[in-house]
Coordinates of C-alpha atoms in Angstrom, one line a residue:
X1 CA -0.1 0.1 0.1
X2 CA 3.0 2.4 0.8
X3 CA 4.6 1.6 -2.5
X4 CA 1.2 2.2 -4.2
X5 CA 0.5 5.7 -2.4
X6 CA 4.3 6.6 -3.3
X7 CA 4.0 5.8 -6.9
X8 CA 0.4 7.6 -7.4
X9 CA 2.2 10.7 -5.5
X10 CA 5.1 10.8 -7.9
X11 CA 2.7 10.7 -10.8
X12 CA 0.7 13.6 -9.5
X13 CA 3.9 15.5 -8.4
X14 CA 5.2 15.2 -11.8
X15 CA 1.9 16.6 -13.4
X16 CA 1.4 19.4 -11.1
X17 CA 5.0 20.5 -10.5
X18 CA 5.7 20.1 -14.4
X19 CA 2.9 22.6 -15.0
X20 CA 4.1 25.0 -12.1
X21 CA 0.6 25.1 -10.9
X22 CA -0.7 24.5 -7.5
X23 CA -3.9 24.0 -5.4
X24 CA -6.1 25.9 -3.0
X25 CA -5.2 25.3 0.5
X26 CA -8.8 24.3 1.2
X27 CA -8.1 21.0 -0.5
X28 CA -5.8 20.3 2.4
X29 CA -9.0 19.7 4.7
X30 CA -10.8 17.4 2.1
X31 CA -10.6 14.6 4.6
X32 CA -11.6 16.7 7.4
X33 CA -15.0 17.5 5.7
X34 CA -18.1 15.8 7.2
X35 CA -19.3 13.1 5.1
X36 CA -22.9 13.5 4.0
X37 CA -24.9 11.4 6.4
X38 CA -28.1 13.0 5.0
X39 CA -29.5 13.3 1.5
X40 CA -29.2 16.3 -0.6
X41 CA -32.7 17.5 -0.1
X42 CA -31.8 17.8 3.8
X43 CA -28.4 19.3 3.4
X44 CA -29.0 22.0 0.6
X45 CA -32.4 22.6 -0.4
X46 CA -35.2 22.2 2.3
X47 CA -33.0 24.6 4.6
X48 CA -33.7 27.4 2.3
X49 CA -37.6 26.8 2.3
X50 CA -38.1 24.7 -0.9
X51 CA -40.0 21.4 -1.1
X52 CA -37.8 18.7 -1.9
X53 CA -38.3 14.8 -1.9
X54 CA -35.7 12.0 -2.1
X55 CA -36.3 9.2 -4.8
X56 CA -34.1 5.9 -5.4
X57 CA -33.9 4.6 -8.9
X58 CA -32.6 1.0 -9.3
X59 CA -30.8 0.7 -12.8
X60 CA -31.0 -2.4 -14.6
X61 CA -27.4 -3.6 -13.5
X62 CA -28.2 -3.0 -9.9
X63 CA -26.9 0.5 -8.9
X64 CA -29.0 2.5 -6.6
X65 CA -29.3 6.1 -7.6
X66 CA -30.4 9.1 -5.8
X67 CA -32.8 11.4 -7.5
X68 CA -34.2 14.6 -5.7
X69 CA -37.5 16.4 -6.9
X70 CA -38.2 20.0 -6.2
X71 CA -41.9 20.2 -7.4
X72 CA -42.3 23.8 -7.0
X73 CA -40.7 27.1 -5.8
X74 CA -40.0 28.5 -2.6
X75 CA -43.2 29.5 -0.6
X76 CA -45.4 28.3 -3.3
X77 CA -48.2 25.8 -3.2
X78 CA -48.7 23.3 -6.1
X79 CA -52.1 24.1 -7.7
X80 CA -51.1 23.1 -11.3
X81 CA -49.2 20.6 -13.5
X82 CA -45.7 21.8 -14.1
X83 CA -43.2 20.6 -16.9
X84 CA -40.5 18.3 -15.5
X85 CA -36.9 19.4 -16.1
X86 CA -34.1 16.8 -15.4
X87 CA -30.6 18.3 -14.4
X88 CA -27.4 15.9 -15.1
X89 CA -24.2 16.6 -13.4
X90 CA -20.7 16.5 -14.8
X91 CA -17.5 14.7 -14.1
X92 CA -16.5 14.6 -10.2
X93 CA -19.7 16.3 -9.5
X94 CA -23.2 15.5 -7.9
X95 CA -26.6 16.8 -7.9
X96 CA -25.4 19.5 -5.4
X97 CA -23.6 21.4 -8.3
X98 CA -27.2 22.8 -9.3
X99 CA -27.6 24.2 -5.7
X100 CA -24.0 25.6 -4.7
X101 CA -24.4 29.1 -5.3
X102 CA -27.1 31.5 -4.0
X103 CA -30.9 30.9 -5.1
X104 CA -30.5 33.6 -7.9
X105 CA -27.5 32.0 -9.3
X106 CA -28.3 28.2 -9.0
X107 CA -30.0 26.8 -11.8
X108 CA -31.9 24.4 -9.8
X109 CA -33.6 27.0 -7.8
X110 CA -34.1 29.3 -10.7
X111 CA -36.1 26.7 -12.5
X112 CA -38.1 25.8 -9.7
X113 CA -39.1 29.6 -9.0
X114 CA -39.9 29.8 -12.6
X115 CA -42.6 27.1 -12.9
X116 CA -40.7 23.9 -13.5
X117 CA -40.9 20.8 -11.6
X118 CA -37.1 20.0 -11.0
X119 CA -35.5 16.7 -10.7
X120 CA -31.8 16.1 -9.9
X121 CA -29.8 13.1 -11.1
X122 CA -26.8 11.8 -9.2
X123 CA -24.9 9.0 -11.0
X124 CA -23.4 5.7 -9.5
X125 CA -20.5 6.4 -7.2
X126 CA -21.4 9.8 -5.9
X127 CA -21.9 10.6 -2.6
X128 CA -25.7 11.0 -2.7
X129 CA -26.3 7.7 -4.5
X130 CA -26.9 4.6 -2.5
X131 CA -24.3 2.0 -3.6
X132 CA -25.5 -1.3 -5.4
X133 CA -27.8 -4.1 -4.5
X134 CA -25.1 -6.5 -4.1
X135 CA -21.4 -5.0 -4.7
X136 CA -19.7 -3.2 -2.0
X137 CA -17.9 0.2 -2.7
X138 CA -14.9 -1.4 -1.7
X139 CA -15.0 -4.2 -4.4
X140 CA -13.1 -3.0 -7.6
X141 CA -16.2 -4.6 -9.5
X142 CA -18.3 -1.7 -8.3
X143 CA -16.1 0.6 -10.1
X144 CA -16.1 -1.3 -13.2
X145 CA -18.0 1.5 -15.4
X146 CA -17.4 4.4 -17.5
X147 CA -19.6 7.1 -19.2
X148 CA -20.9 4.2 -21.5
X149 CA -22.6 2.6 -18.7
X150 CA -23.6 5.9 -17.3
X151 CA -25.6 6.8 -20.4
X152 CA -27.0 3.3 -21.1
X153 CA -27.9 2.7 -17.6
X154 CA -28.0 5.6 -15.2
X155 CA -29.4 8.3 -17.4
X156 CA -31.7 6.0 -19.3
X157 CA -33.4 4.5 -16.0
X158 CA -33.4 7.9 -14.6
X159 CA -35.1 9.7 -17.6
X160 CA -37.5 6.6 -17.7
X161 CA -38.3 7.0 -13.8
X162 CA -39.2 10.9 -14.4
X163 CA -41.4 10.2 -17.3
X164 CA -43.4 7.4 -15.5
X165 CA -43.8 9.6 -12.4
X166 CA -45.0 12.9 -14.2
X167 CA -46.7 11.3 -17.3
X168 CA -44.9 13.9 -19.2
X169 CA -42.0 14.6 -21.6
X170 CA -38.9 15.8 -19.8
X171 CA -36.7 18.9 -20.4
X172 CA -33.3 17.8 -20.2
X173 CA -30.2 19.9 -19.0
X174 CA -26.8 18.2 -18.9
X175 CA -23.2 19.7 -18.1
X176 CA -20.0 18.3 -19.2
X177 CA -20.0 14.5 -18.9
X178 CA -23.7 14.8 -18.5
X179 CA -23.7 16.0 -22.0
X180 CA -21.7 12.9 -23.5
X181 CA -24.2 10.8 -21.6
X182 CA -27.2 12.6 -23.3
X183 CA -25.8 12.5 -26.6
X184 CA -25.2 8.6 -26.3
X185 CA -28.7 8.0 -24.5
X186 CA -30.4 9.9 -27.2
X187 CA -29.5 7.5 -30.0
X188 CA -32.4 5.3 -28.5
X189 CA -35.7 6.4 -30.2
X190 CA -37.7 5.5 -27.3
X191 CA -35.5 7.9 -25.0
X192 CA -35.9 10.6 -27.5
X193 CA -39.7 10.2 -27.1
X194 CA -39.6 11.0 -23.6
X195 CA -37.6 14.3 -24.1
X196 CA -39.2 17.4 -25.0
X197 CA -36.0 19.4 -25.4
X198 CA -32.2 19.3 -24.3
X199 CA -30.0 22.0 -23.4
X200 CA -26.2 20.9 -23.3
X201 CA -23.8 23.2 -21.3
X202 CA -20.0 23.0 -22.0
X203 CA -20.9 20.0 -24.2
X204 CA -18.4 17.1 -25.0
X205 CA -18.9 16.1 -28.7
X206 CA -15.0 15.5 -29.3
X207 CA -12.1 15.9 -27.4
X208 CA -9.4 17.3 -29.7
X209 CA -9.9 20.9 -28.6
X210 CA -9.0 20.6 -24.9
X211 CA -6.4 23.2 -24.0
X212 CA -5.5 22.5 -20.5
X213 CA -1.9 21.7 -20.3
X214 CA -2.4 19.6 -17.3
X215 CA -5.2 17.4 -18.9
X216 CA -3.0 17.2 -21.9
X217 CA 0.1 16.2 -20.1
X218 CA -2.2 13.7 -18.1
X219 CA -3.3 12.1 -21.4
X220 CA 0.2 12.1 -22.9
X221 CA 1.7 10.3 -20.0
X222 CA -1.3 7.6 -19.8
X223 CA -2.0 8.5 -16.3
X224 CA -5.3 6.5 -16.7
X225 CA -3.3 3.3 -17.5
X226 CA -0.9 3.9 -14.9
X227 CA -3.7 4.1 -12.2
X228 CA -5.2 0.8 -13.5
X229 CA -1.9 -0.9 -13.5
X230 CA -1.6 0.1 -10.1
X231 CA -4.9 -1.5 -9.2
X232 CA -6.4 2.0 -8.4
X233 CA -10.2 1.5 -9.6
X234 CA -11.8 4.4 -7.6
X235 CA -10.9 8.1 -8.3
X236 CA -11.7 9.6 -4.9
X237 CA -9.9 12.9 -3.9
X238 CA -11.4 12.6 -0.4
X239 CA -9.7 9.2 0.3
X240 CA -6.6 9.1 2.4
X241 CA -4.4 8.4 -0.4
X242 CA -6.0 11.3 -2.5
X243 CA -5.6 13.7 0.5
X244 CA -2.0 12.8 0.9
X245 CA -1.4 13.5 -2.6
X246 CA -2.9 16.9 -2.4
X247 CA -1.1 17.5 0.7
X248 CA 2.1 16.5 -0.8
X249 CA 1.6 19.1 -3.5
X250 CA 0.6 21.9 -1.4
X251 CA 3.4 21.9 1.0
X252 CA 4.8 24.8 2.3
X253 CA 7.2 25.4 -0.5
X254 CA 4.3 25.8 -2.9
X255 CA 1.8 28.4 -3.3
X256 CA -1.5 26.6 -3.9
X257 CA -4.1 28.7 -5.5
X258 CA -4.7 27.7 -9.0
X259 CA -5.6 24.0 -9.1
X260 CA -9.2 24.5 -10.5
X261 CA -8.1 26.9 -13.2
X262 CA -5.2 24.6 -14.1
X263 CA -7.6 21.7 -14.7
X264 CA -10.6 23.6 -16.3
X265 CA -8.7 26.7 -17.8
X266 CA -9.7 30.5 -17.4
X267 CA -13.1 31.2 -15.9
X268 CA -14.2 34.7 -16.0
X269 CA -17.1 34.2 -13.7
X270 CA -15.7 32.0 -11.0
X271 CA -16.7 33.1 -7.5
X272 CA -13.5 32.3 -5.3
X273 CA -15.2 33.5 -2.2
X274 CA -17.4 30.2 -2.6
X275 CA -14.5 27.7 -2.8
X276 CA -14.7 26.5 0.8
X277 CA -18.3 25.8 0.3
X278 CA -18.0 24.0 -2.8
X279 CA -15.4 21.7 -1.1
X280 CA -17.8 20.7 1.4
X281 CA -19.7 18.7 -1.3
X282 CA -17.3 18.2 -4.2
X283 CA -15.3 16.6 -5.7
X284 CA -17.3 13.3 -5.9
X285 CA -15.7 9.8 -6.5
X286 CA -15.5 8.5 -10.3
X287 CA -14.0 5.5 -11.6
X288 CA -10.6 5.1 -13.0
X289 CA -12.1 3.2 -15.9
X290 CA -14.3 6.3 -16.7
X291 CA -11.1 8.4 -16.8
X292 CA -9.5 5.9 -19.1
X293 CA -12.5 5.9 -21.4
X294 CA -12.7 9.7 -21.6
X295 CA -8.9 9.5 -22.5
X296 CA -9.3 7.2 -25.2
X297 CA -12.5 8.6 -26.8
X298 CA -12.3 10.2 -30.0
X299 CA -15.7 11.5 -30.9
X300 CA -15.9 12.4 -34.5
X301 CA -19.2 14.0 -35.1
X302 CA -22.9 14.5 -34.2
X303 CA -25.1 13.9 -37.2
X304 CA -28.9 13.5 -37.6
X305 CA -30.1 10.4 -39.4
X306 CA -32.1 8.6 -36.5
X307 CA -30.0 5.3 -36.4
X308 CA -30.7 2.8 -33.6
X309 CA -28.4 2.4 -30.9
X310 CA -27.3 -1.3 -31.9
X311 CA -26.4 0.1 -35.4
X312 CA -22.7 0.8 -34.6
X313 CA -23.5 4.2 -33.0
X314 CA -23.0 2.7 -29.4
X315 CA -19.6 0.9 -29.3
X316 CA -18.7 -1.2 -26.5
X317 CA -15.2 -0.6 -24.8
X318 CA -12.4 -1.1 -24.0
X319 CA -10.2 -1.6 -27.1
X320 CA -6.7 -1.4 -27.9
X321 CA -7.3 1.6 -30.1
X322 CA -9.3 4.8 -29.3
X323 CA -13.1 4.6 -29.4
X324 CA -14.4 6.3 -32.4
X325 CA -18.1 6.8 -32.5
X326 CA -20.9 8.9 -34.0
X327 CA -24.2 9.7 -32.3
X328 CA -27.1 10.1 -34.6
X329 CA -29.9 11.8 -32.8
X330 CA -33.3 13.3 -34.2
X331 CA -36.6 14.3 -32.7
X332 CA -36.0 16.6 -29.9
X333 CA -34.7 20.2 -30.1
X334 CA -31.3 20.2 -28.9
X335 CA -29.4 23.5 -27.8
X336 CA -25.5 23.5 -27.1
X337 CA -24.0 26.1 -25.2
X338 CA -20.3 26.9 -24.6
X339 CA -17.7 29.7 -24.4
X340 CA -14.2 30.2 -25.3
X341 CA -12.9 29.0 -22.2
X342 CA -14.5 25.5 -22.4
X343 CA -11.4 23.5 -21.6

């Protein structure tokens, strides 16, 4: 175990020191943050006066996902039917990401206050979800998945659940990894039939445009394969190993203030005063296989021709060569939003 930790620490030191970037001192306290013993509703939403209900969705492969519902806005009484909107978070995030700022700046609160029936998804492995019907989070099989399974099972089953519960087509909003999940899930005509329209924020359609030097370095040195070779199947920056790595980077000889921007790129509107609050809830765990799949992905295009999912549009992985796929979607309006600093 000590050799494993030393090897991982070396890899991360190489990455971060090689780029001359460092991390916020708040990262040192990740292991000291209280683990979420209550659900997202009790932690972030009900205390601000919003109605919120916890749901559990069992996927077809046995994962127990947390889904929150905010059926109407603050101080309102539900007197009429509202259009459901489903929010899907990105990589290393959970449903809390939609409520992490003020009520005026958090999309979950904004939509609830503007007449929507808000549903919030949390994929497998996040703090809010509830594990698996038979697998322990300590077993490597629990982490044997990538965004392919997140699309094929998690998102499809959550949209099915919301559609059945509301008897209404669902508006979809996805961010980052949540968008590549949507593009894959929407190749299934029966899922498209359940979606009224989709808004994709910082969408992932291909990875060749990434400009973050830190991410490019991680890809070029095959960090994902190193971690898999070391037998590290869960990526959890709140674990003892993860915190030790961050601690080693944020020692006294380093000024640690720019980790987030070194990963995500410049951000004109990031609220630095909220970092400590963000770190109360994020980052969430993901799987090393997911990182491996993202590094391998070579998404060429999004075309429109309504091809079924089993017609080579949804390719199974792993493979010795990079994944190549195209996603053919048709039927629901789809808007993509990005800016010049998206990676």
